[in-house]
Amino acid sequence: MDIIHLLPDSVANQIAAGEVIQRPASCLKELVENSLDAGAKRIQVLVRDAGRTTLQVIDDGTGMSETDARLAFERHATSKIRDAKDLFSLRTMGFRGEALASICAVSQVEMTTRRAEDETGTLLEIHGSDVVRQEVCSCPVGTNIKVSNLFFNVPARRKFLKSDQTELRNLLTEFYHIVLVYPKVSFTFVHNDEILLELPAGTEKQRIEAVFGNSKRNVYTSAFVEVHTETEMVSIHGFVVKPENATRKAEQYFFVNSRYMRHPYFLKAVQTAYSGMLTNDYQPSFFLYFDLDPEAIDVNVHPTKTEIKFADEQTVFQILMAAVREALGKFTLAPTIDFDTQGNINIPVPPNQPAQQPRMGLDPTYNPFHTRGTIYPDRVPSNWSSLYEGIAPTTGNTQPSAFHPQQEQDILRAEDVENCPLWQYGGKYILLPGAGGLVLVNQHRAHTAILRASFLEQLGHRQGVMQQLLFPEVLELSQEELALVQPLLPDLRAIGFDIEQLTPDSYSIQGVPALLAGQSALPTLQHILSQVRERGADTQAEWREQIAQTLAENAAIPYGRTLTEPEMRDIVTKLVQLPVYRRTADGKTIVSLLSDEEINKRF
Ligand code: ADP
Ligand code: MG
């Protein structure tokens, strides 16, 4: 039976006309969505020159009859709706019967298609809406559409296309939006004969891993916790990043009824759930899937829009925020070692072992178990990997850089720092000559280490310097946080917080440590609490370290700040006075040496 019928004009007009195909990415979206609508289980995307030359989608879906194949390219030809009211309760994606008609109007299309029940398939070639070939062919079940020379007959449009790099990025963005909601369908993405993505069918989690991770080791997804909530109005499930694994650049995805959506208001809900848990400009990554009655949303019918309006956005906001909070709360109460990840980490040689691997620099003072069991996956800076930072690549016949434990402390001496030249590089590093080479100092880490030591000292002597706040702030706490904050109060006051109990579950803050002047007190305090809770600080020594570390991170000069020469000298001078100055408390490199040998070898 032929299943395509023409939409009445009234319906067609009701549908936002607009331009369906603006760039290769919109073409890809339409073709892949058609394949999904056709029930495909395996979809291959083959692209040449970012879609400028060809864009081909091969599926194993239902295929089309000979008549349908021809009809598919007519405007408003669709097998998917009959009536305007269907538009509003629609769950399939392509519903306009416009995509293929638009695509074939601006390109050269070649399609082969066959249904399972047919012996032979149909080959169809259309150039700018003109059918140039239609014949019987032999082909596998499914549909194979190749779109060549997009916009060949619309020079203005073709000129409008951006660089291949940009168009390829657009293609991939569009592709991600789709593949993340269809984990049970396997996808391949090939660009100029290179396989960029090979995504086997699996679970949502496996799909996320396959797209964003770089191995089968679940290193990427183990940085996430699961969210799950079901209410009458909406059910939400998915994954949100553990606060400690947040990065500056986040992957943020909302999907509604299997469609990607942008939603700044709901983004705010997620951010609010993290408040106080993320430092500086770190952003939470998340993959959140909403399911709800299509009647309760207004899918903007314009095909290129990704905004979706919900009937009751405020309630969804609350539900979402609570769900993410709960997931994060559950996670922070759980033990922090992630066994998924653990087996895959290269555990460094324990410091007390003789240096059998001479290429590896070992910091004798570094104890990987100092911060309890927090193991970071490899997309974020890792404690473990930082052990190897600054070590020359071990390729070929290059001699390993002179980087031995006994030299750990020797590359910078206080007397050398007094008068030496200093440069700043990249808004991030201080460069200066040292013993045996060029010394690179990470400015933010260096300053954090200095401040940390100074805060610890102030805590020891109870001599923090307080700065009165212009406007007192109120810290509201959950029962759990209240229990957490009690033992910290004397130390928080010692370091310079003017903090008084206001009601049984809130505190007023009138002053902050002077070094934090100008910053809001609440995020810092909340950050301290979350660090204490996550890292587990049971003794005074431990929570003092958390307090000092958090304050130091917040007060330290950020990356990107231009430093004057006296500032640089001050930092380096103070840094070398620390008992351990080459690495942070959790093992990250602060100071690295580019040896004379390495420099000379370059010439
Ligand atoms: P719409 O998807 O909105 O119906 P399109 O122009 O994208 O409009 O497609 C027109 C029709 O062609 C679809 O309704 C469907 O019946 C058929 N079709 C398109 N692509 C495929 C495919 N890959 N497999 C099977 N049928 C397809
Ligand atoms: Mg379609």
XYZ file of C-alpha atoms and ligand atoms in Angstrom:
631
model
C 0.000 0.000 0.000
C 1.239 3.487 -0.745
C 1.208 5.560 2.392
C 2.069 9.092 1.379
C -0.744 11.589 0.865
C -0.717 15.331 0.200
C -1.402 17.810 3.003
C -4.253 20.243 2.399
C -2.972 23.770 1.724
C -4.593 25.079 4.894
C -2.436 22.814 6.968
C 0.586 23.586 4.914
C 0.099 27.278 5.538
C -0.414 26.735 9.197
C 3.001 25.330 9.341
C 5.661 27.936 9.669
C 7.061 28.076 6.176
C 10.514 29.478 6.568
C 13.545 27.995 5.070
C 14.036 24.430 6.053
C 17.474 24.022 4.630
C 19.935 26.713 5.557
C 23.152 24.790 5.666
C 24.477 21.236 5.425
C 23.639 20.691 9.098
C 19.923 21.321 8.573
C 19.985 18.932 5.634
C 21.654 16.284 7.788
C 19.045 16.778 10.496
C 16.152 16.280 8.091
C 17.647 13.204 6.457
C 18.588 11.476 9.706
C 15.214 12.277 11.264
C 13.530 10.715 8.248
C 15.612 7.581 8.732
C 14.600 7.424 12.388
C 10.970 7.975 11.493
C 11.353 5.048 9.104
C 12.382 2.863 12.046
C 16.028 2.497 11.081
C 18.296 0.627 13.495
C 21.511 1.512 11.777
C 22.274 4.873 10.173
C 25.443 5.860 8.372
C 26.292 9.443 7.579
C 28.964 10.018 4.950
C 30.111 13.567 4.435
C 32.540 15.141 2.026
C 33.929 18.657 2.505
C 31.665 19.385 5.436
C 28.619 18.624 3.306
C 29.498 21.074 0.590
C 30.317 18.327 -1.902
C 28.191 15.465 -0.646
C 26.071 14.478 2.298
C 24.860 10.917 2.267
C 22.591 9.121 4.714
C 22.144 5.365 4.510
C 19.544 3.626 6.647
C 18.021 0.206 7.101
C 14.510 1.545 7.704
C 11.244 0.673 6.004
C 12.216 2.017 2.613
C 9.637 3.355 0.132
C 7.489 1.958 -2.626
C 8.158 3.134 -6.151
C 5.279 5.642 -6.004
C 6.196 6.889 -2.554
C 9.782 7.391 -3.606
C 8.609 9.765 -6.294
C 5.995 11.444 -4.121
C 8.392 11.955 -1.234
C 10.002 14.861 -3.076
C 6.751 16.744 -3.648
C 6.077 19.709 -1.400
C 3.857 18.827 1.544
C 4.128 15.150 0.812
C 4.214 13.296 4.067
C 3.160 9.999 5.516
C 3.124 11.450 8.984
C 0.123 13.751 9.575
C -3.251 14.280 8.026
C -4.618 17.078 10.069
C -3.466 20.319 11.659
C -4.323 19.267 15.173
C -1.877 16.399 14.861
C 0.831 19.003 14.840
C 0.345 19.669 18.489
C 0.429 16.138 19.760
C 3.100 14.988 17.474
C 5.804 12.683 18.654
C 7.530 11.963 15.370
C 9.917 14.609 14.267
C 9.569 15.241 10.607
C 6.017 16.346 10.130
C 5.987 18.942 7.488
C 6.421 17.079 4.274
C 8.765 19.835 3.185
C 12.237 18.607 3.807
C 12.892 16.419 0.794
C 11.130 18.876 -1.492
C 13.334 21.686 -0.193
C 16.504 19.632 -0.384
C 15.985 18.457 -3.947
C 15.188 22.008 -5.036
C 18.665 23.219 -4.109
C 20.896 20.224 -4.819
C 21.434 17.105 -6.861
C 19.848 14.140 -5.124
C 20.355 10.500 -5.839
C 18.296 8.009 -3.894
C 17.911 4.271 -3.845
C 15.222 2.724 -1.674
C 13.565 -0.639 -1.175
C 10.947 -2.059 1.146
C 11.356 -5.529 2.627
C 8.332 -6.822 0.756
C 9.632 -5.677 -2.648
C 11.932 -7.707 -4.851
C 13.518 -4.677 -6.420
C 14.184 -1.143 -5.342
C 13.830 2.276 -6.931
C 16.590 4.586 -8.076
C 15.717 8.217 -8.402
C 17.858 11.139 -9.460
C 16.635 14.703 -9.113
C 18.570 17.838 -9.990
C 17.042 21.066 -8.728
C 13.541 19.578 -8.526
C 13.778 17.999 -11.998
C 13.595 14.247 -12.094
C 16.420 13.204 -14.370
C 16.299 9.468 -13.777
C 13.893 6.997 -12.225
C 14.432 3.288 -12.651
C 14.206 -0.086 -11.029
C 17.379 -1.116 -9.276
C 18.699 -3.731 -6.958
C 19.580 -2.378 -3.520
C 19.371 -3.390 0.122
C 16.216 -2.801 2.171
C 16.176 0.755 3.433
C 16.969 4.108 1.951
C 20.195 5.637 0.714
C 20.024 9.332 -0.104
C 23.012 11.225 -1.433
C 22.769 14.992 -1.628
C 25.467 16.546 -3.817
C 26.522 20.123 -4.411
C 24.125 21.716 -1.973
C 22.982 25.167 -3.178
C 24.595 24.589 -6.584
C 21.798 26.701 -8.095
C 21.656 29.322 -5.322
C 25.082 30.968 -5.509
C 24.244 33.494 -2.801
C 23.449 30.715 -0.392
C 26.479 28.710 -1.322
C 28.687 31.727 -0.731
C 27.037 32.102 2.628
C 28.460 28.818 3.874
C 31.200 29.155 6.437
C 34.563 27.434 6.442
C 34.571 23.639 6.290
C 35.689 23.614 9.883
C 32.658 25.601 11.008
C 30.191 23.690 8.861
C 31.602 20.389 10.100
C 31.177 21.589 13.664
C 27.564 22.482 12.881
C 27.047 19.039 11.381
C 28.436 17.347 14.458
C 26.411 19.520 16.828
C 23.261 18.556 14.985
C 24.358 14.934 14.952
C 24.983 14.932 18.738
C 21.510 16.299 19.364
C 20.070 13.330 17.559
C 22.328 10.464 18.584
C 22.061 11.304 22.271
C 18.334 10.540 22.211
C 18.550 7.405 20.092
C 21.030 5.191 21.899
C 19.372 2.048 20.593
C 20.127 3.008 17.013
C 23.697 2.579 15.851
C 25.303 5.473 13.997
C 28.454 6.114 12.052
C 29.730 9.507 10.982
C 32.383 9.593 8.285
C 34.005 12.778 7.023
C 36.274 12.672 3.970
C 36.731 8.916 4.443
C 37.684 9.301 8.068
C 35.425 7.721 10.678
C 34.786 10.478 13.206
C 32.201 8.661 15.274
C 31.280 5.013 15.527
C 28.369 4.627 17.902
C 27.107 1.134 18.626
C 23.601 0.611 19.945
C 23.463 0.656 23.737
C 22.153 2.533 26.747
C 21.987 6.295 27.111
C 25.018 6.181 29.352
C 27.002 4.135 26.855
C 26.019 6.545 24.122
C 27.203 9.549 26.088
C 30.446 7.736 26.760
C 30.825 6.828 23.088
C 30.290 10.421 21.993
C 32.272 12.328 24.603
C 34.596 9.784 26.171
C 37.535 8.449 24.300
C 37.511 4.833 25.299
C 35.366 1.986 26.451
C 36.465 2.583 29.993
C 33.545 4.694 31.149
C 35.987 7.285 32.318
C 33.820 10.108 31.060
C 30.501 8.991 32.456
C 31.901 7.953 35.823
C 32.240 11.672 36.470
C 28.438 11.857 36.516
C 25.626 10.926 38.875
C 22.236 9.750 37.849
C 19.129 11.907 38.133
C 15.706 10.399 38.299
C 12.378 11.884 39.202
C 8.830 11.090 38.293
C 5.917 13.415 38.925
C 2.485 13.648 37.468
C 3.494 16.511 35.255
C 6.881 15.408 34.016
C 9.442 12.700 34.424
C 13.080 13.647 34.245
C 16.052 11.357 34.072
C 19.662 11.628 33.025
C 23.085 12.491 34.299
C 24.666 15.480 35.980
C 28.355 15.964 36.600
C 29.797 15.521 40.078
C 30.711 19.004 41.309
C 34.408 18.199 41.601
C 34.483 17.160 37.963
C 32.954 20.314 36.584
C 35.052 22.152 34.008
C 34.996 25.561 32.395
C 33.579 24.185 29.197
C 30.535 22.102 29.863
C 28.365 19.797 27.793
C 24.811 20.859 28.558
C 21.927 18.999 26.979
C 18.200 19.058 27.590
C 15.916 16.770 25.623
C 12.146 16.824 25.633
C 10.224 13.849 24.323
C 13.298 12.799 22.379
C 14.030 16.217 20.943
C 16.950 18.437 21.793
C 15.924 21.737 23.315
C 17.614 24.890 24.465
C 16.147 26.232 27.671
C 17.953 29.046 29.479
C 15.397 29.067 32.288
C 15.843 25.380 33.069
C 19.595 25.826 32.778
C 19.225 28.276 35.645
C 17.453 25.573 37.651
C 20.398 23.226 37.233
C 22.896 25.952 38.068
C 20.923 26.820 41.183
C 21.064 23.204 42.295
C 24.855 23.432 42.148
C 25.099 26.762 43.903
C 28.019 26.872 46.238
C 29.500 23.691 44.830
C 31.357 25.041 41.836
C 34.369 27.298 41.884
C 34.778 30.396 39.793
C 33.488 30.073 36.281
C 33.055 26.315 36.331
C 29.892 25.019 34.729
C 27.970 21.816 35.310
C 27.786 19.339 32.451
C 24.505 17.494 32.170
C 22.374 15.298 29.962
C 18.763 15.587 31.073
C 15.839 13.921 29.384
C 12.278 15.162 29.997
C 9.210 13.159 29.199
C 5.780 14.683 29.391
C 2.415 14.817 27.760
C 2.889 16.570 24.409
C -0.235 18.578 25.223
C 1.731 20.315 27.968
C 4.334 21.718 25.634
C 4.280 24.011 22.688
C 6.834 22.719 20.240
C 7.607 25.650 18.092
C 6.591 24.359 14.712
C 9.347 26.131 12.901
C 11.657 23.323 11.917
C 14.871 25.060 12.792
C 13.897 26.238 16.251
C 15.124 24.380 19.284
C 13.192 26.362 21.860
C 10.230 24.703 23.489
C 7.681 26.357 25.701
C 6.201 24.453 28.642
C 2.729 25.104 29.966
C 3.931 25.404 33.566
C 7.589 26.308 33.479
C 7.845 27.361 37.105
C 6.716 24.026 38.412
C 9.058 22.171 36.078
C 11.846 24.477 37.280
C 11.203 23.416 40.879
C 10.960 19.731 40.023
C 14.169 19.881 38.017
C 16.102 21.763 40.665
C 14.984 19.386 43.395
C 15.849 16.338 41.289
C 19.372 17.575 40.559
C 19.894 18.605 44.169
C 18.794 15.224 45.371
C 21.127 13.464 42.948
C 24.055 15.606 44.069
C 23.164 15.104 47.715
C 23.015 11.376 47.316
C 26.334 11.444 45.624
C 28.069 13.548 48.219
C 26.946 11.243 51.005
C 28.206 8.193 49.161
C 31.811 7.065 49.384
C 33.860 9.093 46.989
C 35.913 6.346 45.403
C 34.424 5.450 42.096
C 35.197 1.802 41.572
C 34.233 2.020 37.934
C 37.180 4.225 37.313
C 39.616 2.870 39.766
C 40.772 -0.148 37.870
C 41.698 1.976 34.903
C 43.980 4.456 36.539
C 47.701 4.002 36.189
C 48.596 4.012 39.831
C 51.895 5.829 40.107
C 54.884 4.145 41.665
C 54.696 4.689 45.407
C 57.117 7.362 46.488
C 59.189 5.025 48.673
C 60.050 2.694 45.832
C 63.479 3.079 44.238
C 63.289 5.049 41.027
C 63.277 2.214 38.530
C 61.640 4.398 35.965
C 64.089 7.204 35.629
C 61.846 9.253 33.347
C 59.269 9.718 36.016
C 59.694 12.592 38.396
C 58.619 11.713 41.885
C 57.738 14.120 44.584
C 58.722 12.434 47.824
C 56.317 14.610 49.756
C 53.366 13.811 47.560
C 50.864 11.421 49.039
C 48.157 10.371 46.614
C 45.921 9.272 49.432
C 46.003 12.572 51.160
C 42.712 13.742 49.739
C 40.534 10.816 50.411
C 39.776 8.681 47.431
C 38.942 11.391 44.971
C 39.837 10.086 41.588
C 39.210 12.235 38.584
C 38.390 10.891 35.167
C 40.740 11.785 32.378
C 38.765 14.629 30.858
C 39.446 16.827 33.837
C 42.811 17.633 35.318
C 43.776 14.514 37.167
C 45.817 14.231 40.286
C 47.489 11.205 38.872
C 48.324 12.519 35.489
C 49.727 15.680 36.976
C 52.509 13.551 38.398
C 53.766 13.248 34.869
C 53.351 16.861 33.897
C 56.416 18.645 32.715
C 58.137 15.438 31.772
C 59.533 15.247 28.284
C 57.706 12.876 25.968
C 59.420 9.531 25.990
C 59.565 9.092 22.268
C 62.443 8.052 20.063
C 65.961 8.731 21.117
C 65.359 11.959 22.936
C 66.987 11.892 26.299
C 64.578 12.291 29.164
C 64.710 15.717 30.671
C 66.827 16.178 33.723
C 64.069 15.780 36.216
C 65.068 13.822 39.233
C 63.723 13.745 42.735
C 66.866 15.202 44.216
C 66.471 18.280 42.037
C 62.917 18.881 43.076
C 63.871 21.676 45.395
C 66.906 23.011 43.632
C 65.753 24.722 40.489
C 64.874 27.983 42.229
C 66.831 29.547 45.020
C 65.703 32.565 46.961
C 68.901 34.470 46.126
C 68.452 33.836 42.386
C 64.981 35.266 42.472
C 65.997 38.580 44.008
C 67.317 40.256 40.883
C 66.603 38.003 37.963
C 64.524 39.068 34.942
C 60.893 37.972 34.993
C 58.361 37.610 32.228
C 54.729 36.723 32.112
C 53.531 34.391 29.396
C 50.000 33.770 28.194
C 48.401 35.413 31.203
C 49.158 32.192 32.993
C 52.835 31.609 33.579
C 55.705 33.497 35.124
C 58.991 32.728 33.371
C 62.422 33.211 34.889
C 65.919 31.778 34.595
C 66.628 29.073 37.163
C 69.337 26.584 37.950
C 69.774 24.547 34.783
C 67.117 26.044 32.583
C 64.067 28.196 32.127
C 61.610 27.989 34.980
C 57.859 28.165 34.344
C 55.611 29.020 37.264
C 51.846 28.594 37.119
C 50.683 31.922 38.559
C 47.327 30.828 39.917
C 48.593 27.662 41.536
C 51.592 29.480 42.952
C 49.476 32.163 44.522
C 46.987 29.580 45.821
C 49.807 27.675 47.503
C 51.138 30.852 49.094
C 47.728 31.915 50.376
C 46.924 28.413 51.574
C 50.056 28.395 53.704
C 49.267 31.827 55.037
C 45.667 30.944 55.867
C 46.834 27.791 57.636
C 49.219 29.865 59.670
C 46.535 32.372 60.561
C 44.300 29.512 61.626
C 47.054 28.153 63.828
C 47.585 31.514 65.500
C 43.945 32.581 65.349
C 44.956 35.845 63.760
C 42.844 36.150 60.636
C 42.171 39.653 59.423
C 38.520 40.534 59.041
C 36.889 42.943 56.686
C 33.413 44.183 57.600
C 30.769 43.543 54.964
C 28.771 46.507 53.789
C 25.627 44.389 53.664
C 25.380 41.414 56.024
C 24.513 38.169 54.273
C 22.353 35.320 55.522
C 23.496 31.732 55.238
C 20.619 29.275 55.316
C 21.480 25.696 56.012
C 19.949 22.251 55.826
C 20.030 19.987 58.869
C 23.018 18.192 57.493
C 24.888 21.407 56.783
C 24.071 22.696 60.261
C 25.725 19.662 61.774
C 28.663 20.237 59.493
C 29.120 23.915 60.242
C 28.996 23.691 64.035
C 32.493 22.313 64.604
C 33.937 24.669 62.008
C 32.646 27.857 63.608
C 35.650 28.591 65.847
C 38.025 28.200 62.923
C 35.844 30.180 60.546
C 35.849 33.005 63.069
C 39.585 32.661 63.606
C 40.244 33.130 59.920
C 38.158 36.287 59.730
C 34.514 35.370 59.198
C 32.181 37.350 61.447
C 29.447 34.758 61.675
C 26.597 34.584 64.206
C 23.630 32.279 64.546
C 20.484 34.101 63.489
C 17.750 31.476 63.692
C 18.017 27.748 64.406
C 18.868 27.137 60.771
C 20.532 30.276 59.572
C 23.576 32.388 60.264
C 24.269 36.008 59.554
C 27.625 36.969 58.139
C 28.888 40.452 58.903
C 32.492 40.150 57.871
C 34.846 38.096 55.730
C 38.597 37.426 55.676
C 40.232 40.575 54.362
C 41.757 38.783 51.405
C 38.271 37.998 50.161
C 37.104 41.587 50.424
C 34.818 42.462 47.568
C 33.583 38.905 47.169
C 30.295 37.577 48.397
C 30.667 35.448 51.507
C 27.965 32.914 50.808
C 29.438 31.046 47.846
C 32.757 30.769 49.646
C 31.160 29.409 52.815
C 29.012 27.004 50.865
C 32.043 25.892 48.959
C 33.911 25.245 52.194
C 31.003 23.183 53.489
C 30.754 21.141 50.339
C 34.506 20.502 50.326
C 34.435 19.426 53.942
C 31.525 17.140 53.228
C 32.890 15.623 50.052
C 36.484 15.219 50.981
C 35.493 14.129 54.448
C 37.265 16.281 57.003
C 36.814 14.780 60.438
C 39.670 16.250 62.363
C 40.460 19.866 62.959
C 43.651 19.539 60.947
C 41.689 18.215 57.980
C 38.966 20.805 57.974
C 41.480 23.571 58.474
C 43.143 22.398 55.305
C 39.839 22.501 53.489
C 39.085 25.975 54.780
C 42.543 27.239 53.882
C 42.489 25.602 50.461
C 39.055 26.914 49.536
C 39.776 30.435 50.690
C 43.088 30.390 48.869
C 41.506 29.251 45.621
C 38.932 31.984 45.844
C 41.380 34.727 46.701
C 44.255 33.773 44.396
C 44.961 35.797 41.280
C 43.150 34.186 38.394
C 44.536 33.157 35.043
C 44.482 35.944 32.540
C 45.476 38.638 35.019
C 48.412 40.701 33.812
C 51.056 40.940 36.502
C 53.538 43.708 37.150
C 57.157 42.859 37.715
C 57.019 43.499 41.481
C 53.937 41.289 41.709
C 55.674 38.485 39.871
C 58.750 38.816 42.051
C 56.619 38.826 45.162
C 54.863 35.629 44.122
C 58.039 33.791 43.182
C 59.880 34.959 46.281
C 57.125 33.843 48.585
C 56.679 30.625 46.677
C 60.274 29.458 47.088
C 60.010 30.031 50.819
C 57.357 27.348 51.117
C 58.658 24.007 52.356
C 57.227 22.340 49.222
C 56.831 24.669 46.331
C 56.926 22.629 43.159
C 53.579 20.961 43.603
C 50.216 21.775 45.110
C 48.895 19.859 48.087
C 47.058 17.564 45.726
C 50.023 16.982 43.492
C 49.563 19.385 40.626
C 52.628 21.011 39.107
C 53.287 24.583 40.155
C 56.844 24.932 38.895
C 58.303 23.251 35.851
C 61.792 23.408 34.389
C 62.586 23.603 30.701
C 66.174 22.413 30.937
C 69.123 23.978 29.119
C 69.665 20.636 27.484
C 66.151 20.612 26.094
C 66.486 24.171 24.872
C 69.865 23.563 23.214
C 68.620 20.448 21.502
C 66.135 22.523 19.603
C 68.878 24.283 17.643
P 8.210 14.526 6.413
O 9.375 13.797 7.023
O 7.891 15.763 7.131
O 7.034 13.652 6.160
P 9.980 14.724 4.226
O 10.012 15.609 3.047
O 11.140 14.745 5.127
O 8.669 15.050 5.016
O 9.723 13.238 3.737
C 8.588 12.953 2.954
C 8.163 11.521 3.096
O 9.120 10.663 2.483
C 8.065 11.031 4.519
O 6.821 11.284 5.076
C 8.305 9.531 4.365
O 7.101 8.862 4.067
C 9.185 9.458 3.167
N 10.599 9.264 3.554
C 11.563 10.222 3.601
N 12.747 9.710 3.976
C 12.554 8.402 4.202
C 13.396 7.310 4.623
N 14.709 7.502 4.910
N 12.841 6.087 4.718
C 11.526 5.900 4.422
N 10.687 6.874 4.024
C 11.168 8.112 3.912
Mg 11.201 14.629 7.255
